[in-house]
Tab-separated table of C-alpha atoms in Angstrom:
chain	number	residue	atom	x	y	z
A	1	UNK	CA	-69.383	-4.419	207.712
A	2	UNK	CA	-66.003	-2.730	208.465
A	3	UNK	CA	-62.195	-4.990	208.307
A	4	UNK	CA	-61.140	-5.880	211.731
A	5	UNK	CA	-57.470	-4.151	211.918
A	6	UNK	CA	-54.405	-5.078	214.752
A	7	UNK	CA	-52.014	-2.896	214.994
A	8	UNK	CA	-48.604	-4.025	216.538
A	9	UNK	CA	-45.796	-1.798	217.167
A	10	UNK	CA	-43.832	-0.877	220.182
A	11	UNK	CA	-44.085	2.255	220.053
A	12	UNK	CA	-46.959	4.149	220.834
A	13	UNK	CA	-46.994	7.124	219.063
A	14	UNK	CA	-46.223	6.004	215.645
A	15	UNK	CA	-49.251	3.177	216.384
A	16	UNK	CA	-51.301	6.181	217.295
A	17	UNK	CA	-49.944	7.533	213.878
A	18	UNK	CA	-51.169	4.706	211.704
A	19	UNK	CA	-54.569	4.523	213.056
A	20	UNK	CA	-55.332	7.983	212.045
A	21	UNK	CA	-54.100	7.177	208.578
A	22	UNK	CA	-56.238	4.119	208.545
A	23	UNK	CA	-59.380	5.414	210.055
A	24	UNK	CA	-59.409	7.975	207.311
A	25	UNK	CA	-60.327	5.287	204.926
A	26	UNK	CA	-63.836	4.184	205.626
A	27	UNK	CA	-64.952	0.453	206.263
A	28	UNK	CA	-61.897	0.035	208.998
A	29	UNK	CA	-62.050	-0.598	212.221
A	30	UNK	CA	-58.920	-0.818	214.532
A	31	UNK	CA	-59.562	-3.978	216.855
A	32	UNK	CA	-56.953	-3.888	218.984
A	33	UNK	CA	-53.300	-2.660	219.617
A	34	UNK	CA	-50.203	-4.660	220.907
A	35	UNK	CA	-46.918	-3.373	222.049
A	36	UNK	CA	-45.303	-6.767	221.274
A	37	UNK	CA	-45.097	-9.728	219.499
A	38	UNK	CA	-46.505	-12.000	221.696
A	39	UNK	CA	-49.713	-9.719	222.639
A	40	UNK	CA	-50.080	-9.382	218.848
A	41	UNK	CA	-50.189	-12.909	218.620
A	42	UNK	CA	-52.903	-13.573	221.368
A	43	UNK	CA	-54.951	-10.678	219.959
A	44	UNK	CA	-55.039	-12.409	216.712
A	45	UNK	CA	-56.158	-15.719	218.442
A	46	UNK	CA	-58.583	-14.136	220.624
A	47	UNK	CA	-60.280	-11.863	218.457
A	48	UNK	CA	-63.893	-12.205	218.663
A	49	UNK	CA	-65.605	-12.902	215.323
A	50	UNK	CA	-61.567	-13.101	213.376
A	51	UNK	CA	-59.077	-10.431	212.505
A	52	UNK	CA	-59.380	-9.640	208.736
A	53	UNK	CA	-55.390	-7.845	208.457
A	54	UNK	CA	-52.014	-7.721	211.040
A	55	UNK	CA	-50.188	-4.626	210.244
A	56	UNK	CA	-46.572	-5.315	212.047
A	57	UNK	CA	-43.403	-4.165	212.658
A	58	UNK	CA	-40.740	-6.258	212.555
A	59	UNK	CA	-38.213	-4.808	215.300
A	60	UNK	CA	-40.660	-5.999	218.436
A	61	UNK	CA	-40.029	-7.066	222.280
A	62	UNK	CA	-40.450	-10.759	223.064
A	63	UNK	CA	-41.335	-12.224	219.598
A	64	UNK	CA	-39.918	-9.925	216.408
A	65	UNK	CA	-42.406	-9.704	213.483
A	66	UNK	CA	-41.164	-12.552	211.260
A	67	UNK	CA	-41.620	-15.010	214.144
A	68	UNK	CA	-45.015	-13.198	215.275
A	69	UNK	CA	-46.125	-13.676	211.688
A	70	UNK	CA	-45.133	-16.962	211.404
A	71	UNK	CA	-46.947	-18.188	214.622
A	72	UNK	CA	-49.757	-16.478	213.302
A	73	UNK	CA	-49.751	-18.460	209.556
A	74	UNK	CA	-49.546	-21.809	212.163
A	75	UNK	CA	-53.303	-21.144	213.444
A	76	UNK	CA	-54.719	-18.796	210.304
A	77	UNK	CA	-53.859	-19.028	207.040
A	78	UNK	CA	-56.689	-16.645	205.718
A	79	UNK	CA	-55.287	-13.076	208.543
A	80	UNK	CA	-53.575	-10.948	206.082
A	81	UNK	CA	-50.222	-9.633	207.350
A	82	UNK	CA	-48.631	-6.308	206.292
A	83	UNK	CA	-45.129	-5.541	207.313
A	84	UNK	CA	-44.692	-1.970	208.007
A	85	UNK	CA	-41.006	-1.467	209.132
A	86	UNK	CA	-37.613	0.842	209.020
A	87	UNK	CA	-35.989	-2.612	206.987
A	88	UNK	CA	-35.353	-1.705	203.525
A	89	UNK	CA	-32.778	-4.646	202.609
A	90	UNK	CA	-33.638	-7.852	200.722
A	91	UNK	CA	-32.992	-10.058	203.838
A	92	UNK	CA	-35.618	-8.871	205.503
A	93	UNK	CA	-38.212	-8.845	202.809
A	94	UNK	CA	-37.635	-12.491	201.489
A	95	UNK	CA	-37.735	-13.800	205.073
A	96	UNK	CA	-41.155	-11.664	205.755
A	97	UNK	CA	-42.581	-13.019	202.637
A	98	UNK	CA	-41.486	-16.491	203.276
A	99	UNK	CA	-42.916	-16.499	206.947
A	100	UNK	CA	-46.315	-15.627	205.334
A	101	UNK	CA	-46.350	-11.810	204.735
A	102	UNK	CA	-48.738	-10.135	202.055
A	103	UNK	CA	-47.452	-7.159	202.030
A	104	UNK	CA	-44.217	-5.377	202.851
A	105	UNK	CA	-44.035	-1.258	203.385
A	106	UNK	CA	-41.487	1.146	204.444
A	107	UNK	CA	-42.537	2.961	207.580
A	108	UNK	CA	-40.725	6.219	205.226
A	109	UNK	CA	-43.308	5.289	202.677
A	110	UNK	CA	-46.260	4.834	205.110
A	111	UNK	CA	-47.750	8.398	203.895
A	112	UNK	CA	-48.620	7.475	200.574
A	113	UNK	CA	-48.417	3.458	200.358
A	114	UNK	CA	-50.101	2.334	203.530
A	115	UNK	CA	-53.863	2.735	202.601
A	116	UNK	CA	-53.083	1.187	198.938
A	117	UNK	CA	-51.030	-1.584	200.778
A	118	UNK	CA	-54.085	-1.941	203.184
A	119	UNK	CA	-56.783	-2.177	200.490
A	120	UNK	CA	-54.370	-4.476	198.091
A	121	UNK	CA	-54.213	-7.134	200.976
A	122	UNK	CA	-57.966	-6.720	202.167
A	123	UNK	CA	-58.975	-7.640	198.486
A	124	UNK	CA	-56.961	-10.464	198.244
A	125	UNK	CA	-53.783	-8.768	196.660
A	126	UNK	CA	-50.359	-9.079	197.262
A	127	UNK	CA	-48.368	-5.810	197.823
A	128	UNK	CA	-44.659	-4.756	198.035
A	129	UNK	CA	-43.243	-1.154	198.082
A	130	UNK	CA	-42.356	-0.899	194.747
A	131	UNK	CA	-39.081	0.527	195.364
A	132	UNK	CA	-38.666	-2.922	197.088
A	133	UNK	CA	-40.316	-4.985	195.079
A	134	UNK	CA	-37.677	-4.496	192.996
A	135	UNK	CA	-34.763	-6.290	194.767
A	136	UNK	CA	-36.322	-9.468	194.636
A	137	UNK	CA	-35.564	-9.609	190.663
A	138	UNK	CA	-32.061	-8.601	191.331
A	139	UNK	CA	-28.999	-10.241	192.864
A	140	UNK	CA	-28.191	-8.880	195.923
A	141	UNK	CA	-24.951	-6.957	196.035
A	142	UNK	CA	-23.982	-8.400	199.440
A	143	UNK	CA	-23.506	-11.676	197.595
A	144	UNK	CA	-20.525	-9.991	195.748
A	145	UNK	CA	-18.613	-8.249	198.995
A	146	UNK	CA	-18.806	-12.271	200.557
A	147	UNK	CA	-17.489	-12.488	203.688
A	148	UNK	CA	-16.064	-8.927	203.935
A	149	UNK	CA	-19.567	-7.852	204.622
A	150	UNK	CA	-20.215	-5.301	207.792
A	151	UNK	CA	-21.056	-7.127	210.647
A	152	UNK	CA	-23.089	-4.152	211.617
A	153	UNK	CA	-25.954	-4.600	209.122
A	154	UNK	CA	-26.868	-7.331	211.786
A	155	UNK	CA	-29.617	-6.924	213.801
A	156	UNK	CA	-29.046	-8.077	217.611
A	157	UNK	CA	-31.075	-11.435	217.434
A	158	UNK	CA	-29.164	-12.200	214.124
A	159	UNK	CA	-25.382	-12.068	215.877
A	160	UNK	CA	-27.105	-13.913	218.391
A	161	UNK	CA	-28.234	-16.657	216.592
A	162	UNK	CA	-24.976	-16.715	214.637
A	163	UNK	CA	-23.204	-16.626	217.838
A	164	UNK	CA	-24.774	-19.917	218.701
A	165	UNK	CA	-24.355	-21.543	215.348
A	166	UNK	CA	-20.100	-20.872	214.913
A	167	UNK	CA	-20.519	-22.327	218.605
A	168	UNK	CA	-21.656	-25.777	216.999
A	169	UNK	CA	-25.324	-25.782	218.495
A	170	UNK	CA	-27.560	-27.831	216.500
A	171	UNK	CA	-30.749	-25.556	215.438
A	172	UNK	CA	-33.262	-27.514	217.893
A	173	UNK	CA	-30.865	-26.673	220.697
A	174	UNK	CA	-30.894	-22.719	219.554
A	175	UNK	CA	-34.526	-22.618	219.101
A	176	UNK	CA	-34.592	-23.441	223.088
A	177	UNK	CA	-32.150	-22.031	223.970
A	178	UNK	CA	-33.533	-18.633	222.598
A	179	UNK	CA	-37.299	-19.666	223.275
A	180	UNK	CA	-37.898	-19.702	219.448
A	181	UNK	CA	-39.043	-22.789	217.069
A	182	UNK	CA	-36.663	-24.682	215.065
A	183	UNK	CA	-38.319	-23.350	211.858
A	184	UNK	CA	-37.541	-19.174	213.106
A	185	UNK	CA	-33.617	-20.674	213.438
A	186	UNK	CA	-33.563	-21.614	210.210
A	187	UNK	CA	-35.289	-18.487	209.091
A	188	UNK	CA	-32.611	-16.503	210.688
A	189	UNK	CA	-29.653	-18.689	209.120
A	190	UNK	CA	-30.779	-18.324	206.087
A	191	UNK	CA	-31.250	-14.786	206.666
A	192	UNK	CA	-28.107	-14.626	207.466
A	193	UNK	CA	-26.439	-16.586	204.550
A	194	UNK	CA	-28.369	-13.975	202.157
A	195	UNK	CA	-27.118	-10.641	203.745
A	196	UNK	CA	-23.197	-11.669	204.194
A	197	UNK	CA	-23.356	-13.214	200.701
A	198	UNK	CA	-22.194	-16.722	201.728
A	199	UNK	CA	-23.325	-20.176	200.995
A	200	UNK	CA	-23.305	-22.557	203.805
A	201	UNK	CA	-22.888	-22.923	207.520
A	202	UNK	CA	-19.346	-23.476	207.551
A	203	UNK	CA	-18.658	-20.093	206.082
A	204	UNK	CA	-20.722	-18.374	208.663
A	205	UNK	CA	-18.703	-19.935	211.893
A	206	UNK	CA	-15.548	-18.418	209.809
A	207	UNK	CA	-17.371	-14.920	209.718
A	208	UNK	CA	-18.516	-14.832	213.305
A	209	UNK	CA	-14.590	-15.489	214.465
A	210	UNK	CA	-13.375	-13.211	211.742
A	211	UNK	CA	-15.798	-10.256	212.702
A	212	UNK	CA	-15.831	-10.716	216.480
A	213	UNK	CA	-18.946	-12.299	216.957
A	214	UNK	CA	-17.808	-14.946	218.723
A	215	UNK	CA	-14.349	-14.214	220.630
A	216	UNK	CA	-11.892	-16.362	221.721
């Protein structure tokens, strides 16, 4: 009996991409394809007879893949879940992992890690880009520059949800404001608190009106 694959991934062509990589190895079938989170999602729930692996990206319309694989973990704790993004920082690997993530690959990488990364997770595995796997045994050298950190390295949901936390919105109120669960918000903060190397929320309201997040 072959896996049941989903593919999600915005863009077309690099989904058409990975499912001639992954039909090369025999016993997978792709099940289905979404464009964005929130189709990824339903396929998941929908899927007749189960989905045996998710492979994601992170940077997705509507739902982005931490919160698509988090929603996911909330119904089925058995899917596996392989990240397959552009992220290569620590940030983004932790909170992956943390939202329920087996497996974490570079889309630079996907040549020559993404059927070992696929056959890791179907047998039960965890897998991480060993370049990668890597940062999560060292400190992270953001911690050191502190609050001098580039605001830049911040992806557009990230200043967002920073925005609304140096504006003194509790993280219930951002999660509906922003149509996301209280449990993504804190994902994000602490997200946050890991790549600009601070400690606590005060410290992040001082970045966002340092850096221009939030202007006055």
């Amino acid at each position: 009996m072959a896996y049941k694959l989903i593919l999600a991934d915005d863009h077309a062509l690099f989904r058409s991409g990975l499912k001639m990589i992954l039909e090369k190895n025999r016993g997978i079938e792709i099940a289905g394809e979404a464009s964005c989170g929130k189709e990824a999602v339903r396929l998941v729930r929908e899927a007749s007879g189960g989905v045996d692996l998710v492979v994601l990206d992170i940077n997705m319309p509507d739902m982005d893949g931490i919160e698509v694989a988090e929603a996911i973990r909330a119904f089925d704790a058995d899917v596996g879940i392989l990240m397959v993004t552009m992220y290569e920082d620590e940030a983004y690997l932790k909170a992956a992992l943390k939202a329920g993530a087996d497996g974490y690959v570079t889309k630079q990488a996907i040549d020559e890690e993404l059927i070992t990364a696929v056959n890791a997770i179907l047998d039960g595995r965890k897998y991480i880009y060993p370049t990668l796997a890597a940062l999560l045994f060292e400190d992270s050298s953001e911690s050191e520059e502190g609050a001098g950190a580039n605001p830049g390295v911040l992806s557009a949901r990230e200043k967002e949800v920073l925005r609304y936390l140096a504006l003194g919105y509790t993280q219930r109120e951002i999660g509906e404001s922003l149509f996301i669960s209280e449990k993504t918000v804190e994902t994000y903060k602490s997200r946050l608190l890991t790549k600009l190397g601070l400690e606590k929320r005060s410290e992040l309201v001082r970045y966002a009106f340092e850096n221009g997040i939030v202007e006055l």
